[in-house]
Amino acid sequence: MIRKIRLEKFGKFEKKEFECGKITLFFGKNESGKTTIFDAILIGLTNISKTSHIGKQLARYGKYSKDDVVIE
């Protein structure tokens, strides 16, 4: 279970931490960062190649690394 998501200079989040429970709901207006959170989870839990199809789509975040995303 994911208990915490910590983002450092990732997307629109400069330094942000999200606490998660058994059920966590992300909601908000358009462009509020919901997709950014899910992309961060994808990066944090996988080893996506930056040259893969998905890796190229994630290039919109600039130079990102797994160090920018901490999943606990």
PDB file of N, CA, C and O in Angstrom:
ATOM      1  N   MET A   1       0.843  -1.175   0.000  1.00  0.00           N
ATOM      2  CA  MET A   1       0.000   0.000   0.000  1.00  0.00           C
ATOM      3  C   MET A   1       0.895   1.248   0.000  1.00  0.00           C
ATOM      4  O   MET A   1       1.887   1.310   0.722  1.00  0.00           O
ATOM      5  N   ILE A   2       0.534   2.216  -0.780  1.00  0.00           N
ATOM      6  CA  ILE A   2       1.242   3.489  -0.816  1.00  0.00           C
ATOM      7  C   ILE A   2       0.758   4.323   0.372  1.00  0.00           C
ATOM      8  O   ILE A   2      -0.435   4.562   0.519  1.00  0.00           O
ATOM      9  N   ARG A   3       1.685   4.739   1.219  1.00  0.00           N
ATOM     10  CA  ARG A   3       1.319   5.532   2.393  1.00  0.00           C
ATOM     11  C   ARG A   3       1.625   7.005   2.211  1.00  0.00           C
ATOM     12  O   ARG A   3       0.974   7.854   2.799  1.00  0.00           O
ATOM     13  N   LYS A   4       2.649   7.294   1.388  1.00  0.00           N
ATOM     14  CA  LYS A   4       3.057   8.682   1.226  1.00  0.00           C
ATOM     15  C   LYS A   4       3.659   8.865  -0.157  1.00  0.00           C
ATOM     16  O   LYS A   4       4.376   8.007  -0.654  1.00  0.00           O
ATOM     17  N   ILE A   5       3.371  10.001  -0.765  1.00  0.00           N
ATOM     18  CA  ILE A   5       3.972  10.397  -2.042  1.00  0.00           C
ATOM     19  C   ILE A   5       4.642  11.741  -1.802  1.00  0.00           C
ATOM     20  O   ILE A   5       3.999  12.688  -1.352  1.00  0.00           O
ATOM     21  N   ARG A   6       5.940  11.794  -2.060  1.00  0.00           N
ATOM     22  CA  ARG A   6       6.678  13.037  -1.859  1.00  0.00           C
ATOM     23  C   ARG A   6       7.294  13.460  -3.189  1.00  0.00           C
ATOM     24  O   ARG A   6       8.012  12.690  -3.818  1.00  0.00           O
ATOM     25  N   LEU A   7       6.980  14.671  -3.622  1.00  0.00           N
ATOM     26  CA  LEU A   7       7.462  15.193  -4.896  1.00  0.00           C
ATOM     27  C   LEU A   7       8.394  16.369  -4.658  1.00  0.00           C
ATOM     28  O   LEU A   7       8.084  17.262  -3.878  1.00  0.00           O
ATOM     29  N   GLU A   8       9.536  16.354  -5.331  1.00  0.00           N
ATOM     30  CA  GLU A   8      10.518  17.440  -5.246  1.00  0.00           C
ATOM     31  C   GLU A   8      10.737  17.986  -6.654  1.00  0.00           C
ATOM     32  O   GLU A   8      11.254  17.289  -7.521  1.00  0.00           O
ATOM     33  N   LYS A   9      10.307  19.208  -6.888  1.00  0.00           N
ATOM     34  CA  LYS A   9      10.484  19.859  -8.187  1.00  0.00           C
ATOM     35  C   LYS A   9      10.023  18.957  -9.332  1.00  0.00           C
ATOM     36  O   LYS A   9      10.745  18.701 -10.280  1.00  0.00           O
ATOM     37  N   PHE A  10       8.818  18.463  -9.217  1.00  0.00           N
ATOM     38  CA  PHE A  10       8.240  17.578 -10.228  1.00  0.00           C
ATOM     39  C   PHE A  10       6.958  18.205 -10.734  1.00  0.00           C
ATOM     40  O   PHE A  10       6.024  18.426  -9.956  1.00  0.00           O
ATOM     41  N   GLY A  11       6.929  18.480 -12.027  1.00  0.00           N
ATOM     42  CA  GLY A  11       5.747  19.113 -12.613  1.00  0.00           C
ATOM     43  C   GLY A  11       5.499  20.456 -11.957  1.00  0.00           C
ATOM     44  O   GLY A  11       6.404  21.265 -11.796  1.00  0.00           O
ATOM     45  N   LYS A  12       4.280  20.701 -11.535  1.00  0.00           N
ATOM     46  CA  LYS A  12       3.945  21.973 -10.910  1.00  0.00           C
ATOM     47  C   LYS A  12       4.187  21.976  -9.410  1.00  0.00           C
ATOM     48  O   LYS A  12       3.940  22.964  -8.740  1.00  0.00           O
ATOM     49  N   PHE A  13       4.686  20.862  -8.882  1.00  0.00           N
ATOM     50  CA  PHE A  13       4.919  20.762  -7.446  1.00  0.00           C
ATOM     51  C   PHE A  13       6.388  21.014  -7.130  1.00  0.00           C
ATOM     52  O   PHE A  13       7.266  20.256  -7.525  1.00  0.00           O
ATOM     53  N   GLU A  14       6.652  22.077  -6.399  1.00  0.00           N
ATOM     54  CA  GLU A  14       8.028  22.405  -6.006  1.00  0.00           C
ATOM     55  C   GLU A  14       8.500  21.453  -4.905  1.00  0.00           C
ATOM     56  O   GLU A  14       9.553  20.854  -5.000  1.00  0.00           O
ATOM     57  N   LYS A  15       7.713  21.346  -3.866  1.00  0.00           N
ATOM     58  CA  LYS A  15       7.992  20.430  -2.765  1.00  0.00           C
ATOM     59  C   LYS A  15       6.650  20.127  -2.114  1.00  0.00           C
ATOM     60  O   LYS A  15       6.070  20.982  -1.440  1.00  0.00           O
ATOM     61  N   LYS A  16       6.161  18.906  -2.312  1.00  0.00           N
ATOM     62  CA  LYS A  16       4.811  18.572  -1.854  1.00  0.00           C
ATOM     63  C   LYS A  16       4.779  17.132  -1.368  1.00  0.00           C
ATOM     64  O   LYS A  16       5.425  16.258  -1.932  1.00  0.00           O
ATOM     65  N   GLU A  17       4.014  16.903  -0.310  1.00  0.00           N
ATOM     66  CA  GLU A  17       3.873  15.558   0.236  1.00  0.00           C
ATOM     67  C   GLU A  17       2.383  15.243   0.377  1.00  0.00           C
ATOM     68  O   GLU A  17       1.606  16.083   0.832  1.00  0.00           O
ATOM     69  N   PHE A  18       2.010  14.044  -0.039  1.00  0.00           N
ATOM     70  CA  PHE A  18       0.628  13.585   0.048  1.00  0.00           C
ATOM     71  C   PHE A  18       0.585  12.352   0.938  1.00  0.00           C
ATOM     72  O   PHE A  18       1.317  11.400   0.716  1.00  0.00           O
ATOM     73  N   GLU A  19      -0.259  12.386   1.950  1.00  0.00           N
ATOM     74  CA  GLU A  19      -0.488  11.224   2.803  1.00  0.00           C
ATOM     75  C   GLU A  19      -1.618  10.413   2.181  1.00  0.00           C
ATOM     76  O   GLU A  19      -2.625  10.965   1.764  1.00  0.00           O
ATOM     77  N   CYS A  20      -1.457   9.103   2.127  1.00  0.00           N
ATOM     78  CA  CYS A  20      -2.464   8.235   1.523  1.00  0.00           C
ATOM     79  C   CYS A  20      -2.983   7.245   2.555  1.00  0.00           C
ATOM     80  O   CYS A  20      -2.241   6.811   3.437  1.00  0.00           O
ATOM     81  N   GLY A  21      -4.231   6.886   2.432  1.00  0.00           N
ATOM     82  CA  GLY A  21      -4.844   5.888   3.302  1.00  0.00           C
ATOM     83  C   GLY A  21      -5.235   4.669   2.490  1.00  0.00           C
ATOM     84  O   GLY A  21      -4.781   4.484   1.360  1.00  0.00           O
ATOM     85  N   LYS A  22      -6.084   3.837   3.045  1.00  0.00           N
ATOM     86  CA  LYS A  22      -6.548   2.654   2.321  1.00  0.00           C
ATOM     87  C   LYS A  22      -7.255   3.072   1.043  1.00  0.00           C
ATOM     88  O   LYS A  22      -7.150   2.415   0.017  1.00  0.00           O
ATOM     89  N   ILE A  23      -7.994   4.164   1.132  1.00  0.00           N
ATOM     90  CA  ILE A  23      -8.647   4.737  -0.045  1.00  0.00           C
ATOM     91  C   ILE A  23      -8.274   6.215  -0.079  1.00  0.00           C
ATOM     92  O   ILE A  23      -8.476   6.936   0.891  1.00  0.00           O
ATOM     93  N   THR A  24      -7.692   6.636  -1.188  1.00  0.00           N
ATOM     94  CA  THR A  24      -7.312   8.035  -1.357  1.00  0.00           C
ATOM     95  C   THR A  24      -7.924   8.543  -2.645  1.00  0.00           C
ATOM     96  O   THR A  24      -7.828   7.897  -3.684  1.00  0.00           O
ATOM     97  N   LEU A  25      -8.549   9.681  -2.574  1.00  0.00           N
ATOM     98  CA  LEU A  25      -9.218  10.278  -3.717  1.00  0.00           C
ATOM     99  C   LEU A  25      -8.517  11.583  -4.070  1.00  0.00           C
ATOM    100  O   LEU A  25      -8.311  12.436  -3.206  1.00  0.00           O
ATOM    101  N   PHE A  26      -8.122  11.709  -5.317  1.00  0.00           N
ATOM    102  CA  PHE A  26      -7.546  12.955  -5.811  1.00  0.00           C
ATOM    103  C   PHE A  26      -8.589  13.635  -6.684  1.00  0.00           C
ATOM    104  O   PHE A  26      -9.072  13.046  -7.647  1.00  0.00           O
ATOM    105  N   PHE A  27      -8.947  14.845  -6.340  1.00  0.00           N
ATOM    106  CA  PHE A  27      -9.912  15.582  -7.142  1.00  0.00           C
ATOM    107  C   PHE A  27      -9.510  17.047  -7.164  1.00  0.00           C
ATOM    108  O   PHE A  27      -8.763  17.517  -6.314  1.00  0.00           O
ATOM    109  N   GLY A  28      -9.973  17.739  -8.160  1.00  0.00           N
ATOM    110  CA  GLY A  28      -9.678  19.167  -8.276  1.00  0.00           C
ATOM    111  C   GLY A  28     -10.014  19.662  -9.664  1.00  0.00           C
ATOM    112  O   GLY A  28     -10.419  18.910 -10.541  1.00  0.00           O
ATOM    113  N   LYS A  29      -9.821  20.950  -9.839  1.00  0.00           N
ATOM    114  CA  LYS A  29     -10.098  21.588 -11.124  1.00  0.00           C
ATOM    115  C   LYS A  29      -9.094  21.115 -12.166  1.00  0.00           C
ATOM    116  O   LYS A  29      -8.045  20.543 -11.834  1.00  0.00           O
ATOM    117  N   ASN A  30      -9.414  21.400 -13.426  1.00  0.00           N
ATOM    118  CA  ASN A  30      -8.470  21.112 -14.510  1.00  0.00           C
ATOM    119  C   ASN A  30      -7.164  21.840 -14.241  1.00  0.00           C
ATOM    120  O   ASN A  30      -7.159  22.951 -13.706  1.00  0.00           O
ATOM    121  N   GLU A  31      -6.054  21.216 -14.625  1.00  0.00           N
ATOM    122  CA  GLU A  31      -4.718  21.796 -14.458  1.00  0.00           C
ATOM    123  C   GLU A  31      -4.311  21.977 -13.000  1.00  0.00           C
ATOM    124  O   GLU A  31      -3.454  22.792 -12.683  1.00  0.00           O
ATOM    125  N   SER A  32      -4.902  21.187 -12.093  1.00  0.00           N
ATOM    126  CA  SER A  32      -4.538  21.333 -10.677  1.00  0.00           C
ATOM    127  C   SER A  32      -3.439  20.358 -10.258  1.00  0.00           C
ATOM    128  O   SER A  32      -2.945  20.457  -9.137  1.00  0.00           O
ATOM    129  N   GLY A  33      -3.082  19.408 -11.139  1.00  0.00           N
ATOM    130  CA  GLY A  33      -1.967  18.512 -10.848  1.00  0.00           C
ATOM    131  C   GLY A  33      -2.328  17.047 -10.615  1.00  0.00           C
ATOM    132  O   GLY A  33      -1.476  16.257 -10.220  1.00  0.00           O
ATOM    133  N   LYS A  34      -3.576  16.669 -10.859  1.00  0.00           N
ATOM    134  CA  LYS A  34      -3.984  15.277 -10.628  1.00  0.00           C
ATOM    135  C   LYS A  34      -3.196  14.304 -11.491  1.00  0.00           C
ATOM    136  O   LYS A  34      -2.656  13.317 -10.989  1.00  0.00           O
ATOM    137  N   THR A  35      -3.093  14.579 -12.767  1.00  0.00           N
ATOM    138  CA  THR A  35      -2.346  13.698 -13.678  1.00  0.00           C
ATOM    139  C   THR A  35      -0.874  13.682 -13.317  1.00  0.00           C
ATOM    140  O   THR A  35      -0.219  12.637 -13.397  1.00  0.00           O
ATOM    141  N   THR A  36      -0.342  14.800 -12.877  1.00  0.00           N
ATOM    142  CA  THR A  36       1.059  14.869 -12.467  1.00  0.00           C
ATOM    143  C   THR A  36       1.325  13.903 -11.318  1.00  0.00           C
ATOM    144  O   THR A  36       2.353  13.214 -11.292  1.00  0.00           O
ATOM    145  N   ILE A  37       0.395  13.811 -10.370  1.00  0.00           N
ATOM    146  CA  ILE A  37       0.551  12.889  -9.246  1.00  0.00           C
ATOM    147  C   ILE A  37       0.596  11.453  -9.748  1.00  0.00           C
ATOM    148  O   ILE A  37       1.455  10.661  -9.336  1.00  0.00           O
ATOM    149  N   PHE A  38      -0.300  11.093 -10.658  1.00  0.00           N
ATOM    150  CA  PHE A  38      -0.326   9.718 -11.157  1.00  0.00           C
ATOM    151  C   PHE A  38       0.892   9.404 -12.018  1.00  0.00           C
ATOM    152  O   PHE A  38       1.422   8.297 -11.978  1.00  0.00           O
ATOM    153  N   ASP A  39       1.373  10.381 -12.773  1.00  0.00           N
ATOM    154  CA  ASP A  39       2.613  10.182 -13.528  1.00  0.00           C
ATOM    155  C   ASP A  39       3.788   9.987 -12.573  1.00  0.00           C
ATOM    156  O   ASP A  39       4.668   9.171 -12.812  1.00  0.00           O
ATOM    157  N   ALA A  40       3.800  10.729 -11.480  1.00  0.00           N
ATOM    158  CA  ALA A  40       4.861  10.583 -10.483  1.00  0.00           C
ATOM    159  C   ALA A  40       4.833   9.192  -9.861  1.00  0.00           C
ATOM    160  O   ALA A  40       5.886   8.572  -9.656  1.00  0.00           O
ATOM    161  N   ILE A  41       3.643   8.681  -9.576  1.00  0.00           N
ATOM    162  CA  ILE A  41       3.523   7.324  -9.038  1.00  0.00           C
ATOM    163  C   ILE A  41       4.076   6.322 -10.044  1.00  0.00           C
ATOM    164  O   ILE A  41       4.819   5.404  -9.680  1.00  0.00           O
ATOM    165  N   LEU A  42       3.747   6.493 -11.312  1.00  0.00           N
ATOM    166  CA  LEU A  42       4.249   5.619 -12.368  1.00  0.00           C
ATOM    167  C   LEU A  42       5.777   5.630 -12.398  1.00  0.00           C
ATOM    168  O   LEU A  42       6.419   4.578 -12.450  1.00  0.00           O
ATOM    169  N   ILE A  43       6.365   6.807 -12.318  1.00  0.00           N
ATOM    170  CA  ILE A  43       7.827   6.921 -12.327  1.00  0.00           C
ATOM    171  C   ILE A  43       8.425   6.310 -11.065  1.00  0.00           C
ATOM    172  O   ILE A  43       9.432   5.604 -11.118  1.00  0.00           O
ATOM    173  N   GLY A  44       7.792   6.568  -9.929  1.00  0.00           N
ATOM    174  CA  GLY A  44       8.314   6.079  -8.659  1.00  0.00           C
ATOM    175  C   GLY A  44       8.258   4.575  -8.485  1.00  0.00           C
ATOM    176  O   GLY A  44       9.093   3.998  -7.793  1.00  0.00           O
ATOM    177  N   LEU A  45       7.277   3.928  -9.111  1.00  0.00           N
ATOM    178  CA  LEU A  45       7.100   2.486  -8.921  1.00  0.00           C
ATOM    179  C   LEU A  45       7.656   1.631 -10.052  1.00  0.00           C
ATOM    180  O   LEU A  45       7.682   0.414  -9.930  1.00  0.00           O
ATOM    181  N   THR A  46       8.079   2.245 -11.141  1.00  0.00           N
ATOM    182  CA  THR A  46       8.568   1.471 -12.284  1.00  0.00           C
ATOM    183  C   THR A  46       9.939   1.966 -12.715  1.00  0.00           C
ATOM    184  O   THR A  46      10.449   2.945 -12.188  1.00  0.00           O
ATOM    185  N   ASN A  47      10.485   1.302 -13.663  1.00  0.00           N
ATOM    186  CA  ASN A  47      11.778   1.689 -14.231  1.00  0.00           C
ATOM    187  C   ASN A  47      11.562   1.999 -15.712  1.00  0.00           C
ATOM    188  O   ASN A  47      12.057   1.290 -16.577  1.00  0.00           O
ATOM    189  N   ILE A  48      10.824   3.063 -15.981  1.00  0.00           N
ATOM    190  CA  ILE A  48      10.462   3.409 -17.348  1.00  0.00           C
ATOM    191  C   ILE A  48      11.665   4.019 -18.060  1.00  0.00           C
ATOM    192  O   ILE A  48      12.293   4.949 -17.553  1.00  0.00           O
ATOM    193  N   SER A  49      11.942   3.508 -19.220  1.00  0.00           N
ATOM    194  CA  SER A  49      13.011   4.070 -20.049  1.00  0.00           C
ATOM    195  C   SER A  49      12.526   5.392 -20.632  1.00  0.00           C
ATOM    196  O   SER A  49      11.396   5.497 -21.104  1.00  0.00           O
ATOM    197  N   LYS A  50      13.388   6.408 -20.605  1.00  0.00           N
ATOM    198  CA  LYS A  50      13.004   7.707 -21.154  1.00  0.00           C
ATOM    199  C   LYS A  50      12.842   7.668 -22.668  1.00  0.00           C
ATOM    200  O   LYS A  50      12.272   8.569 -23.257  1.00  0.00           O
ATOM    201  N   THR A  51      13.311   6.592 -23.306  1.00  0.00           N
ATOM    202  CA  THR A  51      13.171   6.470 -24.754  1.00  0.00           C
ATOM    203  C   THR A  51      11.943   5.645 -25.147  1.00  0.00           C
ATOM    204  O   THR A  51      11.626   5.555 -26.314  1.00  0.00           O
ATOM    205  N   SER A  52      11.255   5.061 -24.162  1.00  0.00           N
ATOM    206  CA  SER A  52      10.040   4.298 -24.466  1.00  0.00           C
ATOM    207  C   SER A  52       8.910   5.256 -24.808  1.00  0.00           C
ATOM    208  O   SER A  52       9.009   6.476 -24.607  1.00  0.00           O
ATOM    209  N   HIS A  53       7.822   4.717 -25.319  1.00  0.00           N
ATOM    210  CA  HIS A  53       6.656   5.530 -25.690  1.00  0.00           C
ATOM    211  C   HIS A  53       6.167   6.341 -24.483  1.00  0.00           C
ATOM    212  O   HIS A  53       5.970   7.552 -24.572  1.00  0.00           O
ATOM    213  N   ILE A  54       5.980   5.683 -23.357  1.00  0.00           N
ATOM    214  CA  ILE A  54       5.505   6.373 -22.153  1.00  0.00           C
ATOM    215  C   ILE A  54       6.571   7.341 -21.641  1.00  0.00           C
ATOM    216  O   ILE A  54       6.272   8.456 -21.229  1.00  0.00           O
ATOM    217  N   GLY A  55       7.828   6.926 -21.679  1.00  0.00           N
ATOM    218  CA  GLY A  55       8.923   7.802 -21.248  1.00  0.00           C
ATOM    219  C   GLY A  55       8.970   9.091 -22.044  1.00  0.00           C
ATOM    220  O   GLY A  55       9.225  10.164 -21.495  1.00  0.00           O
ATOM    221  N   LYS A  56       8.707   8.999 -23.333  1.00  0.00           N
ATOM    222  CA  LYS A  56       8.694  10.202 -24.175  1.00  0.00           C
ATOM    223  C   LYS A  56       7.535  11.119 -23.800  1.00  0.00           C
ATOM    224  O   LYS A  56       7.656  12.334 -23.851  1.00  0.00           O
ATOM    225  N   GLN A  57       6.388  10.546 -23.420  1.00  0.00           N
ATOM    226  CA  GLN A  57       5.256  11.363 -22.985  1.00  0.00           C
ATOM    227  C   GLN A  57       5.560  12.058 -21.664  1.00  0.00           C
ATOM    228  O   GLN A  57       5.128  13.180 -21.431  1.00  0.00           O
ATOM    229  N   LEU A  58       6.329  11.402 -20.816  1.00  0.00           N
ATOM    230  CA  LEU A  58       6.682  11.985 -19.522  1.00  0.00           C
ATOM    231  C   LEU A  58       7.746  13.068 -19.643  1.00  0.00           C
ATOM    232  O   LEU A  58       8.039  13.764 -18.677  1.00  0.00           O
ATOM    233  N   ALA A  59       8.309  13.224 -20.833  1.00  0.00           N
ATOM    234  CA  ALA A  59       9.322  14.255 -21.061  1.00  0.00           C
ATOM    235  C   ALA A  59       8.766  15.653 -20.829  1.00  0.00           C
ATOM    236  O   ALA A  59       9.526  16.603 -20.658  1.00  0.00           O
ATOM    237  N   ARG A  60       7.450  15.795 -20.769  1.00  0.00           N
ATOM    238  CA  ARG A  60       6.855  17.104 -20.519  1.00  0.00           C
ATOM    239  C   ARG A  60       7.239  17.653 -19.143  1.00  0.00           C
ATOM    240  O   ARG A  60       7.090  18.839 -18.880  1.00  0.00           O
ATOM    241  N   TYR A  61       7.753  16.781 -18.275  1.00  0.00           N
ATOM    242  CA  TYR A  61       8.193  17.225 -16.949  1.00  0.00           C
ATOM    243  C   TYR A  61       9.648  17.669 -16.954  1.00  0.00           C
ATOM    244  O   TYR A  61      10.201  17.987 -15.914  1.00  0.00           O
ATOM    245  N   GLY A  62      10.259  17.684 -18.124  1.00  0.00           N
ATOM    246  CA  GLY A  62      11.656  18.085 -18.219  1.00  0.00           C
ATOM    247  C   GLY A  62      12.564  16.969 -17.745  1.00  0.00           C
ATOM    248  O   GLY A  62      12.259  15.792 -17.902  1.00  0.00           O
ATOM    249  N   LYS A  63      13.661  17.341 -17.143  1.00  0.00           N
ATOM    250  CA  LYS A  63      14.601  16.343 -16.640  1.00  0.00           C
ATOM    251  C   LYS A  63      14.110  15.863 -15.283  1.00  0.00           C
ATOM    252  O   LYS A  63      14.250  16.545 -14.275  1.00  0.00           O
ATOM    253  N   TYR A  64      13.517  14.706 -15.260  1.00  0.00           N
ATOM    254  CA  TYR A  64      13.040  14.133 -14.009  1.00  0.00           C
ATOM    255  C   TYR A  64      13.864  12.893 -13.708  1.00  0.00           C
ATOM    256  O   TYR A  64      14.479  12.313 -14.590  1.00  0.00           O
ATOM    257  N   SER A  65      13.890  12.523 -12.467  1.00  0.00           N
ATOM    258  CA  SER A  65      14.540  11.285 -12.074  1.00  0.00           C
ATOM    259  C   SER A  65      13.740  10.647 -10.959  1.00  0.00           C
ATOM    260  O   SER A  65      12.858  11.292 -10.360  1.00  0.00           O
ATOM    261  N   LYS A  66      14.049   9.416 -10.643  1.00  0.00           N
ATOM    262  CA  LYS A  66      13.347   8.728  -9.552  1.00  0.00           C
ATOM    263  C   LYS A  66      13.625   9.418  -8.224  1.00  0.00           C
ATOM    264  O   LYS A  66      12.871   9.250  -7.276  1.00  0.00           O
ATOM    265  N   ASP A  67      14.697  10.213  -8.154  1.00  0.00           N
ATOM    266  CA  ASP A  67      14.992  10.946  -6.918  1.00  0.00           C
ATOM    267  C   ASP A  67      13.990  12.064  -6.667  1.00  0.00           C
ATOM    268  O   ASP A  67      13.855  12.537  -5.539  1.00  0.00           O
ATOM    269  N   ASP A  68      13.281  12.497  -7.710  1.00  0.00           N
ATOM    270  CA  ASP A  68      12.290  13.563  -7.578  1.00  0.00           C
ATOM    271  C   ASP A  68      10.978  13.048  -6.975  1.00  0.00           C
ATOM    272  O   ASP A  68      10.139  13.831  -6.547  1.00  0.00           O
ATOM    273  N   VAL A  69      10.820  11.718  -6.969  1.00  0.00           N
ATOM    274  CA  VAL A  69       9.575  11.104  -6.540  1.00  0.00           C
ATOM    275  C   VAL A  69       9.909  10.047  -5.488  1.00  0.00           C
ATOM    276  O   VAL A  69      10.690   9.133  -5.752  1.00  0.00           O
ATOM    277  N   VAL A  70       9.318  10.158  -4.311  1.00  0.00           N
ATOM    278  CA  VAL A  70       9.528   9.163  -3.268  1.00  0.00           C
ATOM    279  C   VAL A  70       8.168   8.575  -2.919  1.00  0.00           C
ATOM    280  O   VAL A  70       7.237   9.292  -2.568  1.00  0.00           O
ATOM    281  N   ILE A  71       8.083   7.257  -3.056  1.00  0.00           N
ATOM    282  CA  ILE A  71       6.847   6.542  -2.723  1.00  0.00           C
ATOM    283  C   ILE A  71       7.143   5.688  -1.498  1.00  0.00           C
ATOM    284  O   ILE A  71       8.085   4.907  -1.497  1.00  0.00           O
ATOM    285  N   GLU A  72       6.356   5.854  -0.455  1.00  0.00           N
ATOM    286  CA  GLU A  72       6.539   5.048   0.745  1.00  0.00           C
ATOM    287  C   GLU A  72       5.313   4.212   0.995  1.00  0.00           C
ATOM    288  O   GLU A  72       4.223   4.567   0.679  1.00  0.00           O
TER     289      GLU A  72
END
